[in-house]
mmCIF file of N, CA and C in Angstrom:
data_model
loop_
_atom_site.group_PDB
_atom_site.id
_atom_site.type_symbol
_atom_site.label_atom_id
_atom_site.label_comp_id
_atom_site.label_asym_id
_atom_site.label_seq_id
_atom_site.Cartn_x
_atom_site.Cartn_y
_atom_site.Cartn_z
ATOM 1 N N UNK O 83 103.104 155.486 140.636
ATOM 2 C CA UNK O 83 101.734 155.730 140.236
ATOM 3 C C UNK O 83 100.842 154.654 140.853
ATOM 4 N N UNK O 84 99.318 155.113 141.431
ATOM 5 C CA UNK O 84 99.149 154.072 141.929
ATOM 6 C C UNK O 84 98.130 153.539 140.781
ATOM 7 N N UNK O 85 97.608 152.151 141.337
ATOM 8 C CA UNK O 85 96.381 151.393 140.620
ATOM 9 C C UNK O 85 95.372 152.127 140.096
ATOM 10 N N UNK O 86 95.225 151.936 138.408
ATOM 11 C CA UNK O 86 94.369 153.030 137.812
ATOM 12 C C UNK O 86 93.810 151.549 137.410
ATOM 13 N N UNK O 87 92.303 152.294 138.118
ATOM 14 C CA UNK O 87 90.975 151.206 137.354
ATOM 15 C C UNK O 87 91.507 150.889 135.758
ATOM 16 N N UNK O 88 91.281 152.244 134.503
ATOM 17 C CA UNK O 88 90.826 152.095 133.375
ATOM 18 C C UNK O 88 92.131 151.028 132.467
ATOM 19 N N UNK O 89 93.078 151.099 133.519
ATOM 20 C CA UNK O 89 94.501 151.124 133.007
ATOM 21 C C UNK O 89 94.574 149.673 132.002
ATOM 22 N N UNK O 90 93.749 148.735 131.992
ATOM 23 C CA UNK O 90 94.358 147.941 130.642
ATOM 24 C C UNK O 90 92.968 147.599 130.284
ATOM 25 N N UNK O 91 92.337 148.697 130.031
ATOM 26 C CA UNK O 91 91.056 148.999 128.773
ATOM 27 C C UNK O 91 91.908 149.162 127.757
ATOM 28 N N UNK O 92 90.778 148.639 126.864
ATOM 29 C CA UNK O 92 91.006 148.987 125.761
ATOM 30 C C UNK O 92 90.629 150.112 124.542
ATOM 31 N N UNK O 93 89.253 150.967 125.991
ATOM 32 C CA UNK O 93 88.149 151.812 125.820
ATOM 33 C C UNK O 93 88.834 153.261 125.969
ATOM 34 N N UNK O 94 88.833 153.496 125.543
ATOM 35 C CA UNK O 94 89.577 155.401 125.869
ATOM 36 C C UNK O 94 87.880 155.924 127.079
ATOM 37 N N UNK O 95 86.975 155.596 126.405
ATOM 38 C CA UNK O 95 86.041 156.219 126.946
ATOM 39 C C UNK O 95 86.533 155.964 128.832
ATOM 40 N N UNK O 96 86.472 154.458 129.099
ATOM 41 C CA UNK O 96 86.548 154.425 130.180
ATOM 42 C C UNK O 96 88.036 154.879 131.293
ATOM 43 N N UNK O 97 88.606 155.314 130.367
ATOM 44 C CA UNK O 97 89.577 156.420 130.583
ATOM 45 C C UNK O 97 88.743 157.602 131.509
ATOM 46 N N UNK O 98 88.107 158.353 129.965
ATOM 47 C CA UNK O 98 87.680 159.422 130.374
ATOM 48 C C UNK O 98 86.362 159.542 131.647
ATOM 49 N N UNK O 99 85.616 157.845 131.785
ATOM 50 C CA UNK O 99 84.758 157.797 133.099
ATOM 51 C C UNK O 99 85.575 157.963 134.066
ATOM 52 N N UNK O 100 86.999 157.772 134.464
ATOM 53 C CA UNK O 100 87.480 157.523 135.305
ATOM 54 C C UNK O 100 87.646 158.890 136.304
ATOM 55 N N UNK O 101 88.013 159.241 134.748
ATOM 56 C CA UNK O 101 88.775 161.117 135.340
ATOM 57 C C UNK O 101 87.276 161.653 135.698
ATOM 58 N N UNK O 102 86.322 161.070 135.667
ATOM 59 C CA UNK O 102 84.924 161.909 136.052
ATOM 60 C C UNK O 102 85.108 161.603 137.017
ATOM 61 N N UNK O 103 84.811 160.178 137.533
ATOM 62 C CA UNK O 103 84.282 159.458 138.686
ATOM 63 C C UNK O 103 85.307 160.054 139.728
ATOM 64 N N UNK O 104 86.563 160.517 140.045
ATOM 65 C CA UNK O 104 88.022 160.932 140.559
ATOM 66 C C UNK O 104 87.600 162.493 140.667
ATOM 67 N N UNK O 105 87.046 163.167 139.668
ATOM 68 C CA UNK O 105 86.806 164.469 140.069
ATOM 69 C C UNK O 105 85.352 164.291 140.821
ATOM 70 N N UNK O 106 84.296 163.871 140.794
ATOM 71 C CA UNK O 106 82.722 163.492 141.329
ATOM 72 C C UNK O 106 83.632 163.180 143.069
ATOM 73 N N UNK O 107 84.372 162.196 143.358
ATOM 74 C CA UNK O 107 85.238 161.518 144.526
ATOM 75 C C UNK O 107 85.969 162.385 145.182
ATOM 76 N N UNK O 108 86.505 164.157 144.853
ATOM 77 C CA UNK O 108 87.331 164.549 145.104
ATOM 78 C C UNK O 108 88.737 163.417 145.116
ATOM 79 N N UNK O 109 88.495 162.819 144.574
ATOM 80 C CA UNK O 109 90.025 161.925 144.602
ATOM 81 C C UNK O 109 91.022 162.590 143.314
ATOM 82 N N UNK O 110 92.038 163.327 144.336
ATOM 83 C CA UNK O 110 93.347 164.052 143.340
ATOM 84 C C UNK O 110 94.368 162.945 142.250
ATOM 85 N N UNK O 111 94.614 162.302 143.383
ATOM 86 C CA UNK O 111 95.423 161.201 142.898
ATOM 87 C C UNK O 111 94.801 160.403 141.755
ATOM 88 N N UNK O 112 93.423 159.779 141.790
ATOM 89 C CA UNK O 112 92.557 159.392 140.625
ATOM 90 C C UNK O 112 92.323 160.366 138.835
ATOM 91 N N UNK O 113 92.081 161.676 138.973
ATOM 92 C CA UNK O 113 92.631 162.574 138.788
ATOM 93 C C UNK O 113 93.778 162.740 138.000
ATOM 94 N N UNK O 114 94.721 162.604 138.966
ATOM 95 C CA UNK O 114 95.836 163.026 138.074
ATOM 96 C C UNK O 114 96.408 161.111 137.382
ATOM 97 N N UNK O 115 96.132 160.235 138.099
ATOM 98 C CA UNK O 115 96.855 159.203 137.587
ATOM 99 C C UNK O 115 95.465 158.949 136.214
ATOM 100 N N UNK O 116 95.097 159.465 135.957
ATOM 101 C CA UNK O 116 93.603 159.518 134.461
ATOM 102 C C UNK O 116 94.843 160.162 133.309
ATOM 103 N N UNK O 117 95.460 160.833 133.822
ATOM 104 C CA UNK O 117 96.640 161.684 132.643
ATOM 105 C C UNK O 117 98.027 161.138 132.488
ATOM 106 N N UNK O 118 98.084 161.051 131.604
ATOM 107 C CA UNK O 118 99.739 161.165 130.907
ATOM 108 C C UNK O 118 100.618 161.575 131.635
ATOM 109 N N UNK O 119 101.658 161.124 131.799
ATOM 110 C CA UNK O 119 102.888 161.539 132.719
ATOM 111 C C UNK O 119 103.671 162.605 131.586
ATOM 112 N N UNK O 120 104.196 163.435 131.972
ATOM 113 C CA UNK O 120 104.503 164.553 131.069
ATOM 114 C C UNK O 120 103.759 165.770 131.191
ATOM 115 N N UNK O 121 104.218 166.185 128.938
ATOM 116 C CA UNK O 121 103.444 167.157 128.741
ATOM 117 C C UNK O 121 101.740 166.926 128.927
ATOM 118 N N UNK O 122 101.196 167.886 129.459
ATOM 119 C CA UNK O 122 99.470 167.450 129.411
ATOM 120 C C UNK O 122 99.188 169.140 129.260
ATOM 121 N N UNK O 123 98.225 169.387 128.444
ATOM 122 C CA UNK O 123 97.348 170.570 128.451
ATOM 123 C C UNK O 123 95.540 170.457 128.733
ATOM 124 N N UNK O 124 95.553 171.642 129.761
ATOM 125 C CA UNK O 124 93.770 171.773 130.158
ATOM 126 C C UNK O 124 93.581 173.169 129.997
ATOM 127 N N UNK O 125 92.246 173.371 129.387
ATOM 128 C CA UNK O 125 91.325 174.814 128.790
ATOM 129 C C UNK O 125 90.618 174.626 129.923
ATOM 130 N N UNK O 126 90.311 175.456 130.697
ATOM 131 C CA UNK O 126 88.978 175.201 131.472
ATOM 132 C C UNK O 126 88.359 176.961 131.891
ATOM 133 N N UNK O 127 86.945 176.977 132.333
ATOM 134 C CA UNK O 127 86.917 178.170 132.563
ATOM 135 C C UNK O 127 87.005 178.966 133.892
ATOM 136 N N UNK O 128 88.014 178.470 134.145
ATOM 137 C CA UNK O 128 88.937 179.036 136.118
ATOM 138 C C UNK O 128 90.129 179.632 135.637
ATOM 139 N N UNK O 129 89.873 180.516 135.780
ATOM 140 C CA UNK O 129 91.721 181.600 135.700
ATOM 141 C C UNK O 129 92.847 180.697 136.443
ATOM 142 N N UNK O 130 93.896 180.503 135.757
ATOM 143 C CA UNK O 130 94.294 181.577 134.288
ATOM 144 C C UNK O 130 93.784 180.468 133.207
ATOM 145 N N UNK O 131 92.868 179.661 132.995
ATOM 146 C CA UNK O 131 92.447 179.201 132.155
ATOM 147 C C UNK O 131 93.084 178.177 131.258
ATOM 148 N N UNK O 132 94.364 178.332 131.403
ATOM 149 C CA UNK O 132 95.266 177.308 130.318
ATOM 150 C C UNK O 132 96.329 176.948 131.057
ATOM 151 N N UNK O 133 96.556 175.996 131.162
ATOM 152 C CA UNK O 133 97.674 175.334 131.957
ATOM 153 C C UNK O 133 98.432 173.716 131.034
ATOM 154 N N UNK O 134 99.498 173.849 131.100
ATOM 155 C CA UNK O 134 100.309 173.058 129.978
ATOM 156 C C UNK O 134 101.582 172.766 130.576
ATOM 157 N N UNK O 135 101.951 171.594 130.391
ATOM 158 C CA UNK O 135 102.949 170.784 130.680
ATOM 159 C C UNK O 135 103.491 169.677 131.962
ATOM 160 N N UNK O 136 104.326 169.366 132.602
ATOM 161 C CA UNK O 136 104.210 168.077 133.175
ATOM 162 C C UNK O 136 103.448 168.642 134.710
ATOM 163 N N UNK O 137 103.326 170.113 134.799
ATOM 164 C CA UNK O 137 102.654 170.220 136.490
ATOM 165 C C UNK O 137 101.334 170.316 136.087
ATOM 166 N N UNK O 138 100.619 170.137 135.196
ATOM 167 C CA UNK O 138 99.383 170.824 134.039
ATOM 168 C C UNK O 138 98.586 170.466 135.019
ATOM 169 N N UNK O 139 97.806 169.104 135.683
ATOM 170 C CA UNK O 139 97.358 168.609 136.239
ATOM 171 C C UNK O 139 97.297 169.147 137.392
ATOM 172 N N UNK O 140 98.405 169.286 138.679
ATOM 173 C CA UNK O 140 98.583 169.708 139.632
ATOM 174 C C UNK O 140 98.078 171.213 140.024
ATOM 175 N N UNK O 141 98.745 171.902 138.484
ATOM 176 C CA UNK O 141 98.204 173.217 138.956
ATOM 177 C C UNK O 141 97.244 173.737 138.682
ATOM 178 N N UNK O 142 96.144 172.549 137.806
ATOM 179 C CA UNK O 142 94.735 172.791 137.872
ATOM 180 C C UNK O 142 93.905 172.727 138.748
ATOM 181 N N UNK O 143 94.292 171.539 139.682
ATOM 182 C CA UNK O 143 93.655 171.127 140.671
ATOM 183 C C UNK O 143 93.727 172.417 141.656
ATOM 184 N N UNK O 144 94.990 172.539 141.790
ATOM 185 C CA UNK O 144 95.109 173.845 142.282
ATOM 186 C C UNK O 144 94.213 175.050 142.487
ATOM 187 N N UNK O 145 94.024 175.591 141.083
ATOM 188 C CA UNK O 145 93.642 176.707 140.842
ATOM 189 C C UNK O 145 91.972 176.309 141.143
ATOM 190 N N UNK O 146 91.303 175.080 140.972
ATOM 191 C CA UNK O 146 90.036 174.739 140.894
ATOM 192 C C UNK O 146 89.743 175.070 142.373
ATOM 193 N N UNK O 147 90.855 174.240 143.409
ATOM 194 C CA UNK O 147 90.573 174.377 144.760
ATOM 195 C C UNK O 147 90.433 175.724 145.524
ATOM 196 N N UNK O 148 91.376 176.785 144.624
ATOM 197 C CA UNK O 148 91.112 178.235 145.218
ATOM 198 C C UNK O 148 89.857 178.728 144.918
ATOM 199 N N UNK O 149 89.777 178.681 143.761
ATOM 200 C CA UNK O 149 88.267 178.794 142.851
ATOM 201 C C UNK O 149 86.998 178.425 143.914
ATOM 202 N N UNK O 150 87.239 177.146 143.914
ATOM 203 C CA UNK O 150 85.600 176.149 144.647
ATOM 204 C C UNK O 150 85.936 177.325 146.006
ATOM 205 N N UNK O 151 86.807 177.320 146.893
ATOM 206 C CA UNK O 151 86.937 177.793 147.782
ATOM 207 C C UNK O 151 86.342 179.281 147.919
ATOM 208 N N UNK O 152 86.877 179.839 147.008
ATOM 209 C CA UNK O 152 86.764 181.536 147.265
ATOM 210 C C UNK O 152 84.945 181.548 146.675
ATOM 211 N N UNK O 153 84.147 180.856 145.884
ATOM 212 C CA UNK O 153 82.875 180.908 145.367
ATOM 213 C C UNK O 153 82.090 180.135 146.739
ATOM 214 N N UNK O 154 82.594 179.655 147.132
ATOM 215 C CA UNK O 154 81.641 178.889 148.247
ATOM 216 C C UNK O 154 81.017 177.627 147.801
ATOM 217 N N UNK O 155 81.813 177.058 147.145
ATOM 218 C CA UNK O 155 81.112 175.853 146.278
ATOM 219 C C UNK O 155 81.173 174.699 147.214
ATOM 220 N N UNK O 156 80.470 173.697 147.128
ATOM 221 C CA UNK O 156 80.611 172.328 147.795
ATOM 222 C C UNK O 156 79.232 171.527 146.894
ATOM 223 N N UNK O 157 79.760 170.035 147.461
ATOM 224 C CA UNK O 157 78.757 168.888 146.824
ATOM 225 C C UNK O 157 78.566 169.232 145.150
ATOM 226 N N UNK O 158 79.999 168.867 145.069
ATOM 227 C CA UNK O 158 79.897 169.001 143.421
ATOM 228 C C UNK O 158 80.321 167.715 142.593
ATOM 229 N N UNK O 159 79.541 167.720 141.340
ATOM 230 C CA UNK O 159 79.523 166.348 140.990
ATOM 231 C C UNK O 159 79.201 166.634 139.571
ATOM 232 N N UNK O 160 79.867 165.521 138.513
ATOM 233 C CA UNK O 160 79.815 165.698 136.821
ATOM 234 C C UNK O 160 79.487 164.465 136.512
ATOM 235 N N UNK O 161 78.462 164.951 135.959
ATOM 236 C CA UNK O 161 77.688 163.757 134.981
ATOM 237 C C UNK O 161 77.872 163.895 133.738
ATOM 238 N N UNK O 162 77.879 162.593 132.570
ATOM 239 C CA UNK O 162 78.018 162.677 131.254
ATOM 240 C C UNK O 162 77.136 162.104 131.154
ATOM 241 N N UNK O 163 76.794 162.627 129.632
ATOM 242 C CA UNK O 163 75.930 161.924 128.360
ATOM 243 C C UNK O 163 76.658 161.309 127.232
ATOM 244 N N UNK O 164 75.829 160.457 126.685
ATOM 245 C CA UNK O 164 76.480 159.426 125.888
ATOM 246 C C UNK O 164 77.128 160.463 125.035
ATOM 247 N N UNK O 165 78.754 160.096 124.940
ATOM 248 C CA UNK O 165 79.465 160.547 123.445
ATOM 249 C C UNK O 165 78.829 160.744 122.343
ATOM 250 N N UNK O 166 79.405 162.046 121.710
ATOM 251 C CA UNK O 166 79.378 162.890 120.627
ATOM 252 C C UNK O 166 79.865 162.338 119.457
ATOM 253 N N UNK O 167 81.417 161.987 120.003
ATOM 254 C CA UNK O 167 82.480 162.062 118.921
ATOM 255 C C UNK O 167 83.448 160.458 119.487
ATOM 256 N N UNK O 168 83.399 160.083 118.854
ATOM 257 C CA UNK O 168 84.860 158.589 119.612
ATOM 258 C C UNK O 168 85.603 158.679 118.309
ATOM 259 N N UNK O 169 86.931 159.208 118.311
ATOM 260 C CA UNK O 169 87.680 158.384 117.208
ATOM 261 C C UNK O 169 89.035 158.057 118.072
ATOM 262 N N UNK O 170 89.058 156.556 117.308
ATOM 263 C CA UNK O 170 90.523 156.278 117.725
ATOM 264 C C UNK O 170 91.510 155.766 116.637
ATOM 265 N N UNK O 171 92.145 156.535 116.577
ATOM 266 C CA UNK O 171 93.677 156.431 115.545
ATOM 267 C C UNK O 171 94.821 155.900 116.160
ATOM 268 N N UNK O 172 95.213 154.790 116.100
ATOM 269 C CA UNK O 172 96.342 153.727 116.717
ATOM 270 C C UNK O 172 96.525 154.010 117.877
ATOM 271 N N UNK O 173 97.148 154.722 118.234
ATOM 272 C CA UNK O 173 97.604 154.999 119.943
ATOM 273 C C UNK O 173 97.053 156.659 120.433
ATOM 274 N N UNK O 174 96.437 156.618 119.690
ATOM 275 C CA UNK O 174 96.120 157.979 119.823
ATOM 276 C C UNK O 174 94.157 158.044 119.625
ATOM 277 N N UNK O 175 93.539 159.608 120.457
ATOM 278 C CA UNK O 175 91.646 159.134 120.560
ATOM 279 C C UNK O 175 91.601 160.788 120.853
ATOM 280 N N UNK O 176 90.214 160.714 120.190
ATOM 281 C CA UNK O 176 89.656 162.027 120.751
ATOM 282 C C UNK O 176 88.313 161.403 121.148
ATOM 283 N N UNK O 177 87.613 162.159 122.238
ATOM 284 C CA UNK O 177 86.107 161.884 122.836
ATOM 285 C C UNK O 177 85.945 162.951 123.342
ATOM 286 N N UNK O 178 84.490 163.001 122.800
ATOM 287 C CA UNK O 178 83.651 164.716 123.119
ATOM 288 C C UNK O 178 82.364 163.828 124.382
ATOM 289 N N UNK O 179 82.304 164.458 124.557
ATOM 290 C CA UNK O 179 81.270 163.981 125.777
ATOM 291 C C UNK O 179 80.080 165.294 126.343
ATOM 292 N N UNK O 180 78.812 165.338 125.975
ATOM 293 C CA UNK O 180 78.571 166.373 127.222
ATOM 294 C C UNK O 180 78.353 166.411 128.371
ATOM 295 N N UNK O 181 78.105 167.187 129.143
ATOM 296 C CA UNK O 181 78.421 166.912 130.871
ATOM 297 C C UNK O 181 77.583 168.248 131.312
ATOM 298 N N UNK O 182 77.492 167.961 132.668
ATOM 299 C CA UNK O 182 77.203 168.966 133.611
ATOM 300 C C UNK O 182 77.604 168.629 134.661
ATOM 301 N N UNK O 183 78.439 169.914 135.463
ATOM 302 C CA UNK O 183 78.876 169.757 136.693
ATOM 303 C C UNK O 183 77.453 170.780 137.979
ATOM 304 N N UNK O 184 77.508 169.974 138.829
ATOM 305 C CA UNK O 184 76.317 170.486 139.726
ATOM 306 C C UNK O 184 76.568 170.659 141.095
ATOM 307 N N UNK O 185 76.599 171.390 141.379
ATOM 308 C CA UNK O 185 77.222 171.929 142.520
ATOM 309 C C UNK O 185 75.745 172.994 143.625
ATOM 310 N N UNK O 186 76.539 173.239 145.153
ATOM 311 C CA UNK O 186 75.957 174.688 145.358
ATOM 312 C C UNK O 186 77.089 175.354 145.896
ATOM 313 N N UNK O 187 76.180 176.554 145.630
ATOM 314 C CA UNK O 187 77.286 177.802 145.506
ATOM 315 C C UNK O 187 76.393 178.647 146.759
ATOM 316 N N UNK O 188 77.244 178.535 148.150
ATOM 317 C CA UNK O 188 76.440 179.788 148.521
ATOM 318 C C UNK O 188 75.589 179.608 149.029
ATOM 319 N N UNK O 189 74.914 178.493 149.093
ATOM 320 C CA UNK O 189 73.204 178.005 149.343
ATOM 321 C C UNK O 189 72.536 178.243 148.220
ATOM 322 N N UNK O 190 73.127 178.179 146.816
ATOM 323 C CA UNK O 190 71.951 177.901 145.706
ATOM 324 C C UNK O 190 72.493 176.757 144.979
ATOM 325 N N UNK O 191 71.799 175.670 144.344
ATOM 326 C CA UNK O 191 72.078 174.732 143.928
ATOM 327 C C UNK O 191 72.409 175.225 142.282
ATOM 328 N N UNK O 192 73.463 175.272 141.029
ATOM 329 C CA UNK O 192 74.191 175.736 140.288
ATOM 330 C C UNK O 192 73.810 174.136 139.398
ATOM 331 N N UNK O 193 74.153 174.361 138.006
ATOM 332 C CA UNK O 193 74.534 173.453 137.313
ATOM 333 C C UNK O 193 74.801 174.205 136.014
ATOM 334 N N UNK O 194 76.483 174.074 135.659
ATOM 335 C CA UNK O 194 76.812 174.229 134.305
ATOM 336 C C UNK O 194 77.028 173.159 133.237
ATOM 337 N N UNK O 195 76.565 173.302 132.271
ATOM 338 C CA UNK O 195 76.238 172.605 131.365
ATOM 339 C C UNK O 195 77.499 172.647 130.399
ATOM 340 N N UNK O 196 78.004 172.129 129.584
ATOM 341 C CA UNK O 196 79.284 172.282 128.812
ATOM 342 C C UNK O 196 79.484 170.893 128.343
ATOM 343 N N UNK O 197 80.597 170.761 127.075
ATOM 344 C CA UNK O 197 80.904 169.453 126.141
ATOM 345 C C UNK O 197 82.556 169.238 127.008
ATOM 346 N N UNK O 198 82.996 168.484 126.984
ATOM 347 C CA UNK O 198 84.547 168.340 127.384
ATOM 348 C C UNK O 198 84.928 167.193 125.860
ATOM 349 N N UNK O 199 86.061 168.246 125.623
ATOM 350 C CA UNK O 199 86.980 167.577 124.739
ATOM 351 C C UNK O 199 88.195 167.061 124.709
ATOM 352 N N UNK O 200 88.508 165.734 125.125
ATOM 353 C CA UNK O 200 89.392 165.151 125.435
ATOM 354 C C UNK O 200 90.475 164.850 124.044
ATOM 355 N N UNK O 201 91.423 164.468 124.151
ATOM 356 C CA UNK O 201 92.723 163.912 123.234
ATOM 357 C C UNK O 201 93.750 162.929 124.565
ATOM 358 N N UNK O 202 93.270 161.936 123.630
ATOM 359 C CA UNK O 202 94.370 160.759 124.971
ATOM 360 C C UNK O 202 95.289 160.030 123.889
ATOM 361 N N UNK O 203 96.484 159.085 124.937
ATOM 362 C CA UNK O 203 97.264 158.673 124.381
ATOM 363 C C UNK O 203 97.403 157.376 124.679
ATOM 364 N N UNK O 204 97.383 156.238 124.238
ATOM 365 C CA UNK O 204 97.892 155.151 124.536
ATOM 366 C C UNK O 204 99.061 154.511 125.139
ATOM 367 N N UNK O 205 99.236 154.357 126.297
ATOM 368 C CA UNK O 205 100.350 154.127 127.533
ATOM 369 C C UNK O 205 101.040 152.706 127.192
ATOM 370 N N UNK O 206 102.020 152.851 127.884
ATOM 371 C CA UNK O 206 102.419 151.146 128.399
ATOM 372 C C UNK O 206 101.336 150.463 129.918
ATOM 373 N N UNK O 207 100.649 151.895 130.156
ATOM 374 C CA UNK O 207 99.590 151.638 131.436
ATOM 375 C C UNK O 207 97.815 151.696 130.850
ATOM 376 N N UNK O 208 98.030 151.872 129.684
ATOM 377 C CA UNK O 208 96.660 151.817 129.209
ATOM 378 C C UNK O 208 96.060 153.224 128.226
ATOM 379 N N UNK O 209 95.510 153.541 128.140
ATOM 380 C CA UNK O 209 94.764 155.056 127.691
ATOM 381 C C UNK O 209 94.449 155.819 129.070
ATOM 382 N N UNK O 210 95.872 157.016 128.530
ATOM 383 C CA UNK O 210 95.597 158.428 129.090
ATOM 384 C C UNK O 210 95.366 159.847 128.592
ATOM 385 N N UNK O 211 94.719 160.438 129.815
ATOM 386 C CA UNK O 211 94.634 162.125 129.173
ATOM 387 C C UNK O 211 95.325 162.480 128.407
ATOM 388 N N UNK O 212 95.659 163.335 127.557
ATOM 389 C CA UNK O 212 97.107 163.957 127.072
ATOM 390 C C UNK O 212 96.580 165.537 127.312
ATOM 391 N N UNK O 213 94.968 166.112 127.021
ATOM 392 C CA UNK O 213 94.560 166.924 127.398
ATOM 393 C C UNK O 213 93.185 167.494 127.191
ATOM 394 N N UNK O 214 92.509 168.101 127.653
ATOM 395 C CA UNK O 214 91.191 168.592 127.621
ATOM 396 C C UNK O 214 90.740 169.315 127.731
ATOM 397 N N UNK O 215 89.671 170.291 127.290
ATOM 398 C CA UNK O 215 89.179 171.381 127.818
ATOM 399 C C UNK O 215 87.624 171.069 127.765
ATOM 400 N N UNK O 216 87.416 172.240 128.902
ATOM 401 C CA UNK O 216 85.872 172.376 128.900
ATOM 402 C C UNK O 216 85.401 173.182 128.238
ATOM 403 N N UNK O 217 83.662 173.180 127.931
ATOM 404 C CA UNK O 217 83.493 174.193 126.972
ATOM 405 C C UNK O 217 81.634 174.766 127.346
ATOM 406 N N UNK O 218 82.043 175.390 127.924
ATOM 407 C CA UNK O 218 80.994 175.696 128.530
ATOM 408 C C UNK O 218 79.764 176.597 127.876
ATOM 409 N N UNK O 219 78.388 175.906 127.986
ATOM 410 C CA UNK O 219 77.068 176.314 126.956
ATOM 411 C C UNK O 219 76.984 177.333 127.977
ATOM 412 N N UNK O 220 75.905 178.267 127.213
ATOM 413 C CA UNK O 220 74.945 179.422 128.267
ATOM 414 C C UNK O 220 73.752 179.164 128.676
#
């Protein structure tokens, strides 16, 4: 695994900046080293929508890249707003965050709006994903 910025925070949040800043970077590896080695589950709204267990990560990225690809997406980037929700219970956190990812599609400039709800776990490497979904407003 390589060098994870958030890795001996003590902040779950800056966990969850990380996995932004890594998806904003196209950086995969940033990305996936933001998560738990293992089981991990992600909700998101890209078919097939639910993906769970130790490839969870991989085959999101995956499915996102066919996705961005087949829509014509490029210059995409997620911003947050200050937390909703922080709780942290010993080795264990949930953080709600809202966000918008902004992109264009096509030649029109797009922005979906949505909360992401994280659940992380406390590592021997610091606070990671365990899993998340997006949740997308209208």
């Amino acid at each position: 695994m390589t060098k994870f910025s958030a890795a001996s925070s003590n902040d779950p949040m800056a966990t969850v900046e990380a996995f932004r800043a890594a998806i904003t970077k196209g950086d995969a590896q940033g990305v996936s080293d933001a998560h738990v080695e293992g089981d991990v589950a992600i909700i998101d709204n890209v078919a097939p929508f639910i993906w769970k267990g130790p490839t969870a990560v991989a085959d999101w990225m995956l499915s996102m890249t066919v996705s961005v690809e087949e829509r014509g997406i490029r210059d995409g980037s997620v911003v947050y707003d200050d937390p909703v929700a922080e709780i942290t219970d010993g080795d264990q956190a949930y953080v709600v965050v809202p966000a918008v990812w902004s992109y264009e599609a096509k030649g029109i400039r797009m922005r979906d709006a949505a909360t992401i709800a994280f659940a992380l776990r406390r590592t021997s490497s610091g606070w990671r994903i365990a899993g998340w979904s997006w949740n997308r407003h209208k």
